[in-house]
Amino acid sequence: FGTGYDDFFVKQHDVLRDVALRLSNHVEVNRRERLLMPRRESMLPREWEENNNQPFDARIVSIHTWGNERLDWFDMELPKTEVLILNFSSDKYVLPPFICKMGSLKALVIINNSMSFACLHGFPLSANLAKLRSLWLERVHVPELSSSTISLRNLHKMHLILCKMNNSFDRMDLDISNIFPSLSNFTIDHCYDFVKLSTICEIVSLNSLSITNCPRILVLPKNLSKLQSLQTLRLYACLELKDLPVEICELPCLEYLDISQCDSINSLREEIGNLKKLEKIDMRECPLWGFTGFCRCTRISPPCDLRYGGFVYVGRSQKGGSRTLHRSRREMDQMLQLGMARRVSSFDTSDS
């Protein structure tokens, strides 16, 4: 996998898929650990409906429907389900009512495979989902957040992929840290109408923030410095982002910074050398012709690894698999200023 959403992919042979379905179906439907629909249908399997007078023991449930708003859900008892996958293809989708009774649910994945954004009916979720730890929304309208939105106090990971944001995270009157008090990993990818992240910076529990392929992001907010626990910051392919604010240098726990393919960033602040825990900066395909802060970054203890164009500068000794690249800092800075970095394919190396 790579930095952006379009770099993630999995190939699976259809025989493996058939074997997995066969193994999951060798016991009666109410006792299965995995309740899976083998193909997309207009309604839930008849076998499920015929046996819904008893609870289902499945830990993983995957539902594939065309998903129009007239879908007639029948009731299901799923007290042990920890993962629910809702896969559909429609511009309107009604969440199954039985989701409110799934007290053991830890991961909810909602994926729309149509070409348009889907409106979700029945969202926000019920307060009964106290154990929900992971939420994945793809190609949907992000539901509006308000002061009445329930607190997902155990939610640790949230992914918004190819979504219509509708300014859901751009309300200054909203106490978003109260809605997501434990959120540690937040990913927003290919959300083309996403403009501001000042409200998101109020989620002080974040360890990892990934804003990728969002071309309308112009600036980062000054309250970025509130993320005192942030370790990973990815800003991959934010094409209009012109600068990194000085507040980024006030993140004491930052270890990894990714600004690769940020075409409008042409310099880094020297104060970035004050980040004592910074280990790696990924700036591939980023036009940093005058990187005056390069030498300061290599003074960090431990020194910082810099990925630029076709090479990697490793500022520390690494024994075992990796080697130290032997080029002086003056030589490296001259190469950057002359624009030769992109044409460098390799360096002479020797064992540490």
CSV table of N, CA and C in Angstrom, one decimal, residues 176-177 180-188 194 196-211 220-235 245-257 275 277:
chain,number,residue,atom,x,y,z
A,176,ILE,N,-16.3,19.4,18.8
A,176,ILE,CA,-16.0,18.1,18.2
A,176,ILE,C,-15.2,17.2,19.0
A,177,SER,N,-14.4,17.7,20.0
A,177,SER,CA,-13.7,16.8,20.8
A,177,SER,C,-14.6,16.1,21.8
A,180,PHE,N,-15.9,13.1,19.5
A,180,PHE,CA,-14.9,12.1,19.3
A,180,PHE,C,-13.8,12.2,20.4
A,181,PRO,N,-14.0,11.9,21.6
A,181,PRO,CA,-13.0,12.1,22.7
A,181,PRO,C,-11.8,11.2,22.6
A,182,SER,N,-11.9,10.1,21.9
A,182,SER,CA,-10.8,9.1,21.9
A,182,SER,C,-10.2,8.9,20.5
A,183,LEU,N,-10.7,9.7,19.5
A,183,LEU,CA,-10.2,9.5,18.2
A,183,LEU,C,-8.7,9.7,18.1
A,184,SER,N,-8.0,8.6,17.6
A,184,SER,CA,-6.5,8.7,17.5
A,184,SER,C,-6.0,8.7,16.0
A,185,ASN,N,-6.8,8.1,15.1
A,185,ASN,CA,-6.4,8.0,13.7
A,185,ASN,C,-7.5,8.5,12.8
A,186,PHE,N,-7.2,9.6,12.1
A,186,PHE,CA,-8.3,10.2,11.2
A,186,PHE,C,-7.7,10.4,9.8
A,187,THR,N,-8.4,9.8,8.9
A,187,THR,CA,-8.0,9.9,7.5
A,187,THR,C,-9.1,10.5,6.6
A,188,ILE,N,-8.8,11.5,5.8
A,188,ILE,CA,-9.7,12.1,4.8
A,188,ILE,C,-9.0,12.0,3.5
A,194,PHE,N,-13.4,19.4,0.6
A,194,PHE,CA,-12.9,19.6,1.9
A,194,PHE,C,-11.9,20.8,1.9
A,196,LYS,N,-11.4,23.3,5.0
A,196,LYS,CA,-10.8,23.8,6.3
A,196,LYS,C,-10.7,22.6,7.3
A,197,LEU,N,-9.6,22.6,8.1
A,197,LEU,CA,-9.5,21.6,9.1
A,197,LEU,C,-9.3,22.2,10.5
A,198,SER,N,-9.7,23.4,10.7
A,198,SER,CA,-9.5,24.1,12.0
A,198,SER,C,-10.3,23.4,13.1
A,199,THR,N,-11.5,22.9,12.8
A,199,THR,CA,-12.3,22.2,13.8
A,199,THR,C,-11.6,20.8,14.1
A,200,ILE,N,-11.1,20.2,13.1
A,200,ILE,CA,-10.5,18.9,13.4
A,200,ILE,C,-9.3,19.0,14.3
A,201,CYS,N,-8.6,20.1,14.3
A,201,CYS,CA,-7.5,20.4,15.2
A,201,CYS,C,-7.9,20.5,16.6
A,202,GLU,N,-9.2,20.5,16.9
A,202,GLU,CA,-9.6,20.5,18.3
A,202,GLU,C,-9.7,19.1,18.9
A,203,ILE,N,-9.5,18.1,18.0
A,203,ILE,CA,-9.5,16.7,18.5
A,203,ILE,C,-8.1,16.4,19.0
A,204,VAL,N,-7.8,16.8,20.3
A,204,VAL,CA,-6.4,16.8,20.8
A,204,VAL,C,-5.9,15.3,21.0
A,205,SER,N,-6.8,14.3,20.9
A,205,SER,CA,-6.4,12.9,21.1
A,205,SER,C,-5.7,12.3,19.9
A,206,LEU,N,-5.7,13.1,18.8
A,206,LEU,CA,-5.1,12.5,17.5
A,206,LEU,C,-3.7,12.1,17.6
A,207,ASN,N,-3.3,10.9,17.2
A,207,ASN,CA,-1.9,10.5,17.0
A,207,ASN,C,-1.5,10.5,15.5
A,208,SER,N,-2.5,10.3,14.6
A,208,SER,CA,-2.2,10.3,13.2
A,208,SER,C,-3.3,11.0,12.5
A,209,LEU,N,-2.9,12.0,11.6
A,209,LEU,CA,-3.8,12.8,10.8
A,209,LEU,C,-3.4,12.7,9.4
A,210,SER,N,-4.3,12.2,8.5
A,210,SER,CA,-4.0,12.0,7.1
A,210,SER,C,-5.0,12.7,6.2
A,211,ILE,N,-4.5,13.8,5.6
A,211,ILE,CA,-5.3,14.6,4.7
A,211,ILE,C,-4.7,14.5,3.3
A,220,LEU,N,-3.0,25.5,6.3
A,220,LEU,CA,-3.2,24.8,7.5
A,220,LEU,C,-3.6,25.8,8.7
A,221,PRO,N,-4.4,25.4,9.6
A,221,PRO,CA,-4.9,26.3,10.6
A,221,PRO,C,-3.8,26.6,11.7
A,222,LYS,N,-3.9,27.7,12.3
A,222,LYS,CA,-2.9,28.0,13.4
A,222,LYS,C,-3.1,27.2,14.6
A,223,ASN,N,-4.3,26.7,14.8
A,223,ASN,CA,-4.5,25.8,16.0
A,223,ASN,C,-4.0,24.4,15.8
A,224,LEU,N,-3.3,24.2,14.7
A,224,LEU,CA,-2.6,22.9,14.5
A,224,LEU,C,-1.7,22.5,15.7
A,225,SER,N,-1.2,23.5,16.4
A,225,SER,CA,-0.3,23.3,17.5
A,225,SER,C,-1.0,22.7,18.7
A,226,LYS,N,-2.3,22.6,18.7
A,226,LYS,CA,-3.1,21.9,19.7
A,226,LYS,C,-2.9,20.4,19.7
A,227,LEU,N,-2.5,19.9,18.6
A,227,LEU,CA,-2.3,18.4,18.5
A,227,LEU,C,-1.0,18.0,19.1
A,228,GLN,N,-0.9,18.1,20.4
A,228,GLN,CA,0.3,17.8,21.1
A,228,GLN,C,0.7,16.3,21.1
A,229,SER,N,-0.2,15.4,20.8
A,229,SER,CA,0.0,14.0,20.8
A,229,SER,C,0.3,13.5,19.3
A,230,LEU,N,0.2,14.4,18.3
A,230,LEU,CA,0.3,13.9,16.9
A,230,LEU,C,1.7,13.4,16.6
A,231,GLN,N,1.7,12.2,16.1
A,231,GLN,CA,3.0,11.5,15.7
A,231,GLN,C,3.2,11.5,14.2
A,232,THR,N,2.1,11.4,13.4
A,232,THR,CA,2.1,11.2,12.0
A,232,THR,C,1.2,12.3,11.3
A,233,LEU,N,1.8,13.0,10.4
A,233,LEU,CA,1.0,14.0,9.7
A,233,LEU,C,1.2,13.8,8.2
A,234,ARG,N,0.2,13.4,7.5
A,234,ARG,CA,0.3,13.1,6.0
A,234,ARG,C,-0.6,14.2,5.3
A,235,LEU,N,0.1,14.9,4.4
A,235,LEU,CA,-0.6,15.9,3.5
A,235,LEU,C,-0.3,15.6,2.1
A,245,PRO,N,2.6,26.1,8.2
A,245,PRO,CA,2.6,27.2,9.2
A,245,PRO,C,3.7,26.9,10.2
A,246,VAL,N,4.1,27.9,10.9
A,246,VAL,CA,5.2,27.8,11.9
A,246,VAL,C,4.7,27.0,13.1
A,247,GLU,N,3.3,26.9,13.2
A,247,GLU,CA,2.8,26.1,14.3
A,247,GLU,C,3.1,24.6,14.2
A,248,ILE,N,3.4,24.1,12.9
A,248,ILE,CA,3.8,22.7,12.8
A,248,ILE,C,5.1,22.4,13.5
A,249,CYS,N,5.9,23.4,13.8
A,249,CYS,CA,7.1,23.2,14.5
A,249,CYS,C,6.9,23.2,16.0
A,250,GLU,N,5.6,23.2,16.5
A,250,GLU,CA,5.3,23.2,17.9
A,250,GLU,C,4.6,21.9,18.2
A,251,LEU,N,4.8,20.8,17.4
A,251,LEU,CA,4.3,19.5,17.7
A,251,LEU,C,5.4,18.6,18.3
A,252,PRO,N,5.4,18.5,19.6
A,252,PRO,CA,6.6,17.8,20.2
A,252,PRO,C,6.7,16.3,19.9
A,253,CYS,N,5.6,15.7,19.5
A,253,CYS,CA,5.6,14.2,19.3
A,253,CYS,C,5.7,13.8,17.8
A,254,LEU,N,5.8,14.8,16.9
A,254,LEU,CA,5.8,14.5,15.5
A,254,LEU,C,7.0,13.7,15.1
A,255,GLU,N,6.7,12.5,14.5
A,255,GLU,CA,7.8,11.7,14.0
A,255,GLU,C,7.9,11.5,12.5
A,256,TYR,N,6.7,11.7,11.8
A,256,TYR,CA,6.7,11.5,10.4
A,256,TYR,C,5.9,12.6,9.7
A,257,LEU,N,6.4,13.2,8.7
A,257,LEU,CA,5.8,14.3,8.0
A,257,LEU,C,5.8,13.9,6.5
A,275,LEU,N,12.0,20.1,15.9
A,275,LEU,CA,11.2,18.9,16.2
A,275,LEU,C,12.1,17.8,16.6
A,277,LYS,N,11.7,14.8,17.9
A,277,LYS,CA,11.3,13.5,17.6
A,277,LYS,C,11.1,13.2,16.1
